[in-house]
Amino acid sequence: MRKIIIDCDPGHDDAFAIMTASAHRDKLDTLAVTTVGGNQVLDKVTANAQKILSYIKEDMPLAVGQATPLIKPIHTGEDAHGESGMDGPNFHEYNYKISSTNAVKYMHDLISASEEKVTIVAIGPLTNIALLLRTFPEVKDKIEEICLMGGGVDRGNRTPTAEFNIYVDPEAAKIVFNSGVEIVMAGLDVTEAAMMMDDEIELLKNKGKASRLTWELLQFYSKASKRFGFEGSALHDLCTIVYLLRPDLFKGVKYHVDIETYGELTRGMTVGDKRPVPDKTPNTLVLTEVQRVEFIKFFVESLEILDERLKQ
Ligand code: RIB
Ligand code: CA
């Protein structure tokens, strides 16, 4: 069983990642969900984490992290995720305990106490992770890898060169990518290939509670992908969890990746050194391909597992 911590900014696709991790809690032991300002301000993304965890009747510990990036003000993503950060469904009643208001210390304590190494799944801006690695460098030896949704070796989405999670806190991303901890990067190169098509989404509508919730979330979230010119709906963050459970569905290449933090046009760019003889040792497995049909099938089956659980 792999021990993981999910650091997130729910976020429709963060919700898909959390739900899928919950569905496979026999393979992934989620020690905590931690929140970071990103898609929306911290209070809203934390409330969204509570809504999701309450809805799927989970008991994963929830800790609140950093509200703002290390240096610059926060840049939120309401154009894709709406005013609440997870527009679409009506989450009626929800009540979910917050275990800590200091996610960085909470992550440190969990990782230090774990007998096995812990995998960090980072699916929002990397502020919490950078602070963890800088404040408690000794935990690096207890981190299996950091599997993150972020970046794109040949394109961005927030700007032509920068993907949102990296763009919001490039200084934090630079710390993480230069930390020496193994990185698996599910960037736009692969997440934009793992789209869910309208006919596949529609099949979720009249199934169980988890499938139906996903359908409601995608009614809103798929509009962003369409506005950005895509045929289907992005599920970005979900790629991290599916990679951990089904690495056979993906292909990747190891590059040295670093982060541009100054450029007028390139701030937040993930720069992969693809040269035959790079300057520095590769530090990142960049996921480059995914078997989309199998990926979607696995997601749908994961939701069906939750559907069954929520019938009880
Ligand atoms: O660029 C996609 C990323 O930005 C995802 O993590 C999504 O949730 C948003 O945070
Ligand atoms: Ca996210």
mmCIF file of C-alpha atoms and ligand atoms in Angstrom:
data_model
loop_
_atom_site.group_PDB
_atom_site.id
_atom_site.type_symbol
_atom_site.label_atom_id
_atom_site.label_comp_id
_atom_site.label_asym_id
_atom_site.label_seq_id
_atom_site.Cartn_x
_atom_site.Cartn_y
_atom_site.Cartn_z
ATOM 1 C CA MET A 1 0.000 0.000 0.000
ATOM 2 C CA ARG A 2 1.459 3.368 -1.021
ATOM 3 C CA LYS A 3 1.192 6.180 1.550
ATOM 4 C CA ILE A 4 0.279 9.530 0.010
ATOM 5 C CA ILE A 5 -0.533 13.121 0.979
ATOM 6 C CA ILE A 6 -2.745 15.059 -1.470
ATOM 7 C CA ASP A 7 -1.952 18.795 -1.548
ATOM 8 C CA CYS A 8 -4.698 20.518 -3.508
ATOM 9 C CA ASP A 9 -6.791 23.585 -4.403
ATOM 10 C CA PRO A 10 -10.275 22.116 -5.157
ATOM 11 C CA GLY A 11 -11.022 22.708 -7.974
ATOM 12 C CA HIS A 12 -13.201 20.393 -10.036
ATOM 13 C CA ASP A 13 -10.301 18.228 -11.185
ATOM 14 C CA ASP A 14 -8.816 18.147 -7.676
ATOM 15 C CA ALA A 15 -12.146 16.605 -6.631
ATOM 16 C CA PHE A 16 -11.799 13.909 -9.298
ATOM 17 C CA ALA A 17 -8.332 13.078 -7.955
ATOM 18 C CA ILE A 18 -9.530 12.893 -4.329
ATOM 19 C CA MET A 19 -12.531 10.736 -5.302
ATOM 20 C CA THR A 20 -10.351 8.310 -7.252
ATOM 21 C CA ALA A 21 -7.834 8.038 -4.412
ATOM 22 C CA SER A 22 -10.737 7.313 -2.055
ATOM 23 C CA ALA A 23 -12.114 4.639 -4.389
ATOM 24 C CA HIS A 24 -8.765 2.843 -4.270
ATOM 25 C CA ARG A 25 -7.998 3.232 -0.582
ATOM 26 C CA ASP A 26 -7.006 -0.435 -0.604
ATOM 27 C CA LYS A 27 -3.982 0.595 -2.692
ATOM 28 C CA LEU A 28 -3.459 4.230 -1.682
ATOM 29 C CA ASP A 29 -3.321 5.133 2.008
ATOM 30 C CA THR A 30 -4.105 8.865 1.977
ATOM 31 C CA LEU A 31 -2.549 10.175 5.190
ATOM 32 C CA ALA A 32 -3.955 13.678 4.675
ATOM 33 C CA VAL A 33 -5.504 16.137 2.289
ATOM 34 C CA THR A 34 -3.909 19.581 2.547
ATOM 35 C CA THR A 35 -5.148 22.779 0.928
ATOM 36 C CA VAL A 36 -3.376 25.705 -0.724
ATOM 37 C CA GLY A 37 -4.662 28.919 -2.285
ATOM 38 C CA GLY A 38 -4.919 28.562 -6.048
ATOM 39 C CA ASN A 39 -8.086 27.963 -8.032
ATOM 40 C CA GLN A 40 -9.789 30.116 -5.446
ATOM 41 C CA VAL A 41 -8.781 31.763 -2.168
ATOM 42 C CA LEU A 42 -7.814 29.442 0.659
ATOM 43 C CA ASP A 43 -11.106 29.579 2.567
ATOM 44 C CA LYS A 44 -13.029 28.565 -0.563
ATOM 45 C CA VAL A 45 -10.738 25.715 -1.653
ATOM 46 C CA THR A 46 -10.715 24.410 1.929
ATOM 47 C CA ALA A 47 -14.514 24.507 2.065
ATOM 48 C CA ASN A 48 -14.544 22.643 -1.265
ATOM 49 C CA ALA A 49 -12.268 19.970 0.156
ATOM 50 C CA GLN A 50 -14.677 19.631 3.091
ATOM 51 C CA LYS A 51 -17.637 19.361 0.691
ATOM 52 C CA ILE A 52 -16.030 16.603 -1.355
ATOM 53 C CA LEU A 53 -14.712 14.599 1.613
ATOM 54 C CA SER A 54 -18.070 14.890 3.378
ATOM 55 C CA TYR A 55 -19.979 13.896 0.237
ATOM 56 C CA ILE A 56 -17.956 10.717 -0.309
ATOM 57 C CA LYS A 57 -18.158 9.891 3.404
ATOM 58 C CA GLU A 58 -14.393 9.898 3.776
ATOM 59 C CA ASP A 59 -12.396 10.408 6.965
ATOM 60 C CA MET A 60 -9.073 11.536 5.486
ATOM 61 C CA PRO A 61 -7.469 14.133 7.808
ATOM 62 C CA LEU A 62 -7.760 17.652 6.350
ATOM 63 C CA ALA A 63 -5.162 20.367 7.018
ATOM 64 C CA VAL A 64 -5.164 23.970 5.862
ATOM 65 C CA GLY A 65 -2.025 25.343 4.209
ATOM 66 C CA GLN A 66 -0.768 28.571 2.717
ATOM 67 C CA ALA A 67 -3.147 31.237 1.477
ATOM 68 C CA THR A 68 -0.730 33.045 -0.831
ATOM 69 C CA PRO A 69 2.343 32.288 -2.957
ATOM 70 C CA LEU A 70 5.844 32.833 -1.567
ATOM 71 C CA ILE A 71 6.502 36.165 -3.259
ATOM 72 C CA LYS A 72 3.706 37.518 -5.486
ATOM 73 C CA PRO A 73 -0.027 37.979 -4.703
ATOM 74 C CA ILE A 74 -2.338 35.053 -5.410
ATOM 75 C CA HIS A 75 -3.756 34.663 -8.922
ATOM 76 C CA THR A 76 -6.972 32.622 -8.792
ATOM 77 C CA GLY A 77 -8.670 30.571 -11.506
ATOM 78 C CA GLU A 78 -12.344 31.532 -11.249
ATOM 79 C CA ASP A 79 -12.605 31.693 -15.038
ATOM 80 C CA ALA A 80 -12.290 27.895 -15.061
ATOM 81 C CA HIS A 81 -13.668 26.945 -11.639
ATOM 82 C CA GLY A 82 -16.182 29.696 -10.871
ATOM 83 C CA GLU A 83 -16.874 31.949 -7.907
ATOM 84 C CA SER A 84 -16.908 29.106 -5.379
ATOM 85 C CA GLY A 85 -13.907 27.387 -6.946
ATOM 86 C CA MET A 86 -16.087 24.354 -7.640
ATOM 87 C CA ASP A 87 -19.216 25.757 -9.297
ATOM 88 C CA GLY A 88 -21.950 23.459 -10.534
ATOM 89 C CA PRO A 89 -23.319 21.128 -7.851
ATOM 90 C CA ASN A 90 -25.290 22.227 -4.782
ATOM 91 C CA PHE A 91 -23.521 20.747 -1.808
ATOM 92 C CA HIS A 92 -26.335 21.013 0.725
ATOM 93 C CA GLU A 93 -25.156 20.125 4.173
ATOM 94 C CA TYR A 94 -21.497 19.452 4.803
ATOM 95 C CA ASN A 95 -19.550 19.308 8.019
ATOM 96 C CA TYR A 96 -15.975 18.094 7.938
ATOM 97 C CA LYS A 97 -13.351 18.363 10.671
ATOM 98 C CA ILE A 98 -10.193 20.364 10.052
ATOM 99 C CA SER A 99 -7.308 18.539 11.742
ATOM 100 C CA SER A 100 -4.747 21.330 11.481
ATOM 101 C CA THR A 101 -4.422 24.915 10.316
ATOM 102 C CA ASN A 102 -0.712 24.419 9.674
ATOM 103 C CA ALA A 103 -0.463 21.968 6.778
ATOM 104 C CA VAL A 104 3.306 22.328 6.428
ATOM 105 C CA LYS A 105 3.943 21.210 10.030
ATOM 106 C CA TYR A 106 1.191 18.594 9.707
ATOM 107 C CA MET A 107 2.842 17.094 6.602
ATOM 108 C CA HIS A 108 6.221 17.130 8.365
ATOM 109 C CA ASP A 109 4.835 15.291 11.380
ATOM 110 C CA LEU A 110 3.035 12.677 9.241
ATOM 111 C CA ILE A 111 6.061 12.002 7.033
ATOM 112 C CA SER A 112 8.453 11.849 9.988
ATOM 113 C CA ALA A 113 6.201 9.420 11.874
ATOM 114 C CA SER A 114 5.630 7.145 8.879
ATOM 115 C CA GLU A 115 7.636 3.930 8.839
ATOM 116 C CA GLU A 116 7.496 3.925 5.039
ATOM 117 C CA LYS A 117 8.346 6.672 2.595
ATOM 118 C CA VAL A 118 5.443 8.940 1.639
ATOM 119 C CA THR A 119 4.487 10.096 -1.861
ATOM 120 C CA ILE A 120 3.352 13.711 -2.146
ATOM 121 C CA VAL A 121 0.610 14.264 -4.732
ATOM 122 C CA ALA A 122 0.710 17.998 -5.507
ATOM 123 C CA ILE A 123 -2.197 19.222 -7.607
ATOM 124 C CA GLY A 124 -2.238 22.943 -6.864
ATOM 125 C CA PRO A 125 0.415 25.651 -6.619
ATOM 126 C CA LEU A 126 3.534 24.282 -4.875
ATOM 127 C CA THR A 127 3.679 26.778 -1.993
ATOM 128 C CA ASN A 128 3.075 24.247 0.808
ATOM 129 C CA ILE A 129 5.546 21.760 -0.656
ATOM 130 C CA ALA A 130 8.300 24.361 -1.060
ATOM 131 C CA LEU A 131 7.865 25.489 2.547
ATOM 132 C CA LEU A 132 7.900 21.871 3.753
ATOM 133 C CA LEU A 133 11.187 21.170 1.941
ATOM 134 C CA ARG A 134 12.839 24.411 3.054
ATOM 135 C CA THR A 135 11.571 24.389 6.674
ATOM 136 C CA PHE A 136 12.145 20.663 7.277
ATOM 137 C CA PRO A 137 14.819 19.502 4.773
ATOM 138 C CA GLU A 138 15.288 16.290 6.738
ATOM 139 C CA VAL A 139 11.945 14.984 5.435
ATOM 140 C CA LYS A 140 13.385 14.660 1.909
ATOM 141 C CA ASP A 141 14.781 11.244 2.814
ATOM 142 C CA LYS A 142 11.266 10.119 3.790
ATOM 143 C CA ILE A 143 9.582 11.292 0.551
ATOM 144 C CA GLU A 144 9.243 8.568 -2.085
ATOM 145 C CA GLU A 145 8.545 11.083 -4.886
ATOM 146 C CA ILE A 146 6.480 14.149 -5.653
ATOM 147 C CA CYS A 147 3.837 13.321 -8.270
ATOM 148 C CA LEU A 148 2.531 16.684 -9.425
ATOM 149 C CA MET A 149 0.113 18.136 -11.910
ATOM 150 C CA GLY A 150 1.843 21.174 -13.294
ATOM 151 C CA GLY A 151 3.826 22.658 -16.119
ATOM 152 C CA GLY A 152 4.108 21.658 -19.743
ATOM 153 C CA VAL A 153 7.333 21.083 -21.636
ATOM 154 C CA ASP A 154 6.117 22.754 -24.802
ATOM 155 C CA ARG A 155 3.158 24.920 -23.736
ATOM 156 C CA GLY A 156 1.195 26.634 -21.009
ATOM 157 C CA ASN A 157 -2.460 27.366 -20.362
ATOM 158 C CA ARG A 158 -2.464 30.459 -18.108
ATOM 159 C CA THR A 159 0.028 32.027 -20.539
ATOM 160 C CA PRO A 160 1.526 30.680 -23.775
ATOM 161 C CA THR A 161 4.428 29.315 -21.730
ATOM 162 C CA ALA A 162 3.145 28.782 -18.160
ATOM 163 C CA GLU A 163 0.647 26.291 -16.746
ATOM 164 C CA PHE A 164 -1.592 27.613 -13.914
ATOM 165 C CA ASN A 165 -0.161 25.735 -10.893
ATOM 166 C CA ILE A 166 3.401 26.747 -11.744
ATOM 167 C CA TYR A 167 2.358 30.250 -12.852
ATOM 168 C CA VAL A 168 0.741 31.027 -9.482
ATOM 169 C CA ASP A 169 3.938 30.301 -7.527
ATOM 170 C CA PRO A 170 7.003 29.835 -9.762
ATOM 171 C CA GLU A 171 9.406 30.525 -6.887
ATOM 172 C CA ALA A 172 7.879 27.625 -4.949
ATOM 173 C CA ALA A 173 8.038 25.413 -8.035
ATOM 174 C CA LYS A 174 11.727 26.277 -8.473
ATOM 175 C CA ILE A 175 12.440 25.170 -4.910
ATOM 176 C CA VAL A 176 10.577 21.900 -5.435
ATOM 177 C CA PHE A 177 12.140 21.018 -8.811
ATOM 178 C CA ASN A 178 15.634 21.810 -7.436
ATOM 179 C CA SER A 179 15.116 19.993 -4.125
ATOM 180 C CA GLY A 180 16.679 16.712 -5.198
ATOM 181 C CA VAL A 181 13.418 14.837 -4.544
ATOM 182 C CA GLU A 182 12.286 12.648 -7.469
ATOM 183 C CA ILE A 183 9.531 14.385 -9.469
ATOM 184 C CA VAL A 184 6.844 12.873 -11.687
ATOM 185 C CA MET A 185 5.350 15.706 -13.737
ATOM 186 C CA ALA A 186 1.856 15.257 -15.143
ATOM 187 C CA GLY A 187 1.970 18.411 -17.199
ATOM 188 C CA LEU A 188 -0.256 19.674 -19.989
ATOM 189 C CA ASP A 189 1.660 17.418 -22.402
ATOM 190 C CA VAL A 190 -0.292 14.507 -20.935
ATOM 191 C CA THR A 191 -3.279 16.072 -19.151
ATOM 192 C CA GLU A 192 -4.548 17.683 -22.344
ATOM 193 C CA ALA A 193 -4.428 14.237 -23.970
ATOM 194 C CA ALA A 194 -6.550 12.730 -21.182
ATOM 195 C CA MET A 195 -9.733 14.563 -22.024
ATOM 196 C CA MET A 196 -13.227 13.176 -21.277
ATOM 197 C CA MET A 197 -15.588 13.500 -24.230
ATOM 198 C CA ASP A 198 -19.200 14.705 -24.001
ATOM 199 C CA ASP A 199 -20.713 11.289 -24.752
ATOM 200 C CA GLU A 200 -18.554 9.706 -22.034
ATOM 201 C CA ILE A 201 -19.568 12.432 -19.570
ATOM 202 C CA GLU A 202 -23.281 11.988 -20.345
ATOM 203 C CA LEU A 203 -23.099 8.306 -19.327
ATOM 204 C CA LEU A 204 -22.377 9.439 -15.746
ATOM 205 C CA LYS A 205 -25.631 11.385 -15.375
ATOM 206 C CA ASN A 206 -28.034 8.682 -14.175
ATOM 207 C CA LYS A 207 -25.654 6.414 -12.289
ATOM 208 C CA GLY A 208 -24.825 6.472 -8.554
ATOM 209 C CA LYS A 209 -24.056 9.451 -6.328
ATOM 210 C CA ALA A 210 -20.356 9.780 -7.154
ATOM 211 C CA SER A 211 -20.908 9.445 -10.894
ATOM 212 C CA ARG A 212 -23.771 11.923 -10.783
ATOM 213 C CA LEU A 213 -21.684 14.434 -8.803
ATOM 214 C CA THR A 214 -18.911 14.108 -11.397
ATOM 215 C CA TRP A 215 -21.450 14.737 -14.149
ATOM 216 C CA GLU A 216 -22.650 17.892 -12.329
ATOM 217 C CA LEU A 217 -19.080 19.101 -11.815
ATOM 218 C CA LEU A 218 -18.276 18.532 -15.488
ATOM 219 C CA GLN A 219 -21.375 20.424 -16.632
ATOM 220 C CA PHE A 220 -19.542 23.519 -15.389
ATOM 221 C CA TYR A 221 -15.882 22.555 -15.735
ATOM 222 C CA SER A 222 -16.077 21.232 -19.306
ATOM 223 C CA LYS A 223 -17.085 24.714 -20.498
ATOM 224 C CA ALA A 224 -13.586 25.992 -19.673
ATOM 225 C CA SER A 225 -11.914 23.347 -21.813
ATOM 226 C CA LYS A 226 -14.311 24.156 -24.688
ATOM 227 C CA ARG A 227 -13.537 27.875 -24.336
ATOM 228 C CA PHE A 228 -9.835 26.990 -24.546
ATOM 229 C CA GLY A 229 -10.544 25.194 -27.830
ATOM 230 C CA PHE A 230 -10.623 21.549 -26.739
ATOM 231 C CA GLU A 231 -13.192 18.955 -27.880
ATOM 232 C CA GLY A 232 -13.523 17.314 -24.479
ATOM 233 C CA SER A 233 -13.111 18.231 -20.818
ATOM 234 C CA ALA A 234 -9.776 18.324 -19.089
ATOM 235 C CA LEU A 235 -9.397 16.217 -15.926
ATOM 236 C CA HIS A 236 -5.858 17.526 -15.256
ATOM 237 C CA ASP A 237 -5.232 16.597 -11.586
ATOM 238 C CA LEU A 238 -6.754 13.142 -11.989
ATOM 239 C CA CYS A 239 -3.686 12.107 -14.037
ATOM 240 C CA THR A 240 -1.503 12.053 -10.900
ATOM 241 C CA ILE A 241 -3.642 9.556 -9.010
ATOM 242 C CA VAL A 242 -4.280 7.366 -12.055
ATOM 243 C CA TYR A 243 -0.530 7.328 -12.756
ATOM 244 C CA LEU A 244 0.153 6.035 -9.236
ATOM 245 C CA LEU A 245 -2.494 3.326 -9.635
ATOM 246 C CA ARG A 246 -1.999 2.463 -13.317
ATOM 247 C CA PRO A 247 1.455 3.590 -14.478
ATOM 248 C CA ASP A 248 1.077 1.167 -17.400
ATOM 249 C CA LEU A 249 -1.364 3.615 -19.013
ATOM 250 C CA PHE A 250 1.338 6.264 -19.361
ATOM 251 C CA LYS A 251 4.644 6.883 -21.129
ATOM 252 C CA GLY A 252 7.220 9.399 -19.994
ATOM 253 C CA VAL A 253 10.733 10.695 -20.533
ATOM 254 C CA LYS A 254 13.268 11.802 -17.920
ATOM 255 C CA TYR A 255 14.479 15.380 -18.386
ATOM 256 C CA HIS A 256 16.130 17.975 -16.263
ATOM 257 C CA VAL A 257 13.340 20.475 -15.622
ATOM 258 C CA ASP A 258 13.803 23.908 -14.080
ATOM 259 C CA ILE A 259 11.458 26.861 -13.645
ATOM 260 C CA GLU A 260 11.697 30.315 -15.190
ATOM 261 C CA THR A 261 10.842 32.916 -12.532
ATOM 262 C CA TYR A 262 11.752 36.211 -14.227
ATOM 263 C CA GLY A 263 10.860 36.313 -17.920
ATOM 264 C CA GLU A 264 8.285 38.848 -19.101
ATOM 265 C CA LEU A 265 6.795 36.205 -21.398
ATOM 266 C CA THR A 266 8.084 33.089 -19.684
ATOM 267 C CA ARG A 267 7.544 33.505 -15.919
ATOM 268 C CA GLY A 268 6.242 30.142 -14.667
ATOM 269 C CA MET A 269 7.570 28.158 -17.636
ATOM 270 C CA THR A 270 8.819 24.617 -16.995
ATOM 271 C CA VAL A 271 12.018 24.400 -19.026
ATOM 272 C CA GLY A 272 12.892 20.814 -19.979
ATOM 273 C CA ASP A 273 16.440 20.149 -21.220
ATOM 274 C CA LYS A 274 15.789 17.764 -24.142
ATOM 275 C CA ARG A 275 19.340 17.978 -25.516
ATOM 276 C CA PRO A 276 21.147 14.656 -26.104
ATOM 277 C CA VAL A 277 23.759 15.792 -23.597
ATOM 278 C CA PRO A 278 21.984 17.980 -21.020
ATOM 279 C CA ASP A 279 23.848 20.295 -18.657
ATOM 280 C CA LYS A 280 22.345 18.718 -15.550
ATOM 281 C CA THR A 281 21.249 15.267 -14.454
ATOM 282 C CA PRO A 282 17.537 14.613 -15.215
ATOM 283 C CA ASN A 283 15.376 15.303 -12.136
ATOM 284 C CA THR A 284 11.895 14.739 -13.524
ATOM 285 C CA LEU A 285 9.918 11.987 -15.209
ATOM 286 C CA VAL A 286 7.800 14.046 -17.614
ATOM 287 C CA LEU A 287 4.665 12.112 -18.572
ATOM 288 C CA THR A 288 4.199 12.487 -22.301
ATOM 289 C CA GLU A 289 1.522 9.986 -23.396
ATOM 290 C CA VAL A 290 -1.589 8.338 -21.943
ATOM 291 C CA GLN A 291 -3.942 5.656 -23.204
ATOM 292 C CA ARG A 292 -6.986 7.941 -23.087
ATOM 293 C CA VAL A 293 -9.730 5.350 -23.512
ATOM 294 C CA GLU A 294 -8.292 3.126 -20.792
ATOM 295 C CA PHE A 295 -7.709 6.180 -18.575
ATOM 296 C CA ILE A 296 -11.379 7.215 -18.832
ATOM 297 C CA LYS A 297 -12.521 3.602 -18.307
ATOM 298 C CA PHE A 298 -10.463 3.434 -15.103
ATOM 299 C CA PHE A 299 -11.936 6.726 -13.875
ATOM 300 C CA VAL A 300 -15.514 5.581 -14.592
ATOM 301 C CA GLU A 301 -14.856 2.271 -12.810
ATOM 302 C CA SER A 302 -13.395 4.152 -9.856
ATOM 303 C CA LEU A 303 -16.553 6.244 -9.614
ATOM 304 C CA GLU A 304 -18.610 3.033 -9.727
ATOM 305 C CA ILE A 305 -16.699 1.788 -6.684
ATOM 306 C CA LEU A 306 -17.741 4.975 -4.852
ATOM 307 C CA ASP A 307 -21.294 4.649 -6.182
ATOM 308 C CA GLU A 308 -21.535 1.242 -4.502
ATOM 309 C CA ARG A 309 -20.011 2.528 -1.268
ATOM 310 C CA LEU A 310 -22.418 5.469 -1.134
ATOM 311 C CA LYS A 311 -25.453 3.209 -1.516
ATOM 312 C CA GLN A 312 -24.864 1.895 1.988
HETATM 313 O O1 RIB B 1 -3.629 23.849 -15.085
HETATM 314 C C1 RIB B 1 -4.466 22.932 -14.424
HETATM 315 C C2 RIB B 1 -4.295 23.037 -12.937
HETATM 316 O O2 RIB B 1 -4.733 24.319 -12.503
HETATM 317 C C3 RIB B 1 -5.161 22.031 -12.157
HETATM 318 O O3 RIB B 1 -4.507 21.688 -10.952
HETATM 319 C C4 RIB B 1 -6.405 22.803 -11.857
HETATM 320 O O4 RIB B 1 -7.057 22.338 -10.663
HETATM 321 C C5 RIB B 1 -5.848 24.170 -11.633
HETATM 322 O O5 RIB B 1 -5.400 24.231 -10.300
HETATM 323 CA CA CA B 2 -5.710 21.763 -8.815
#
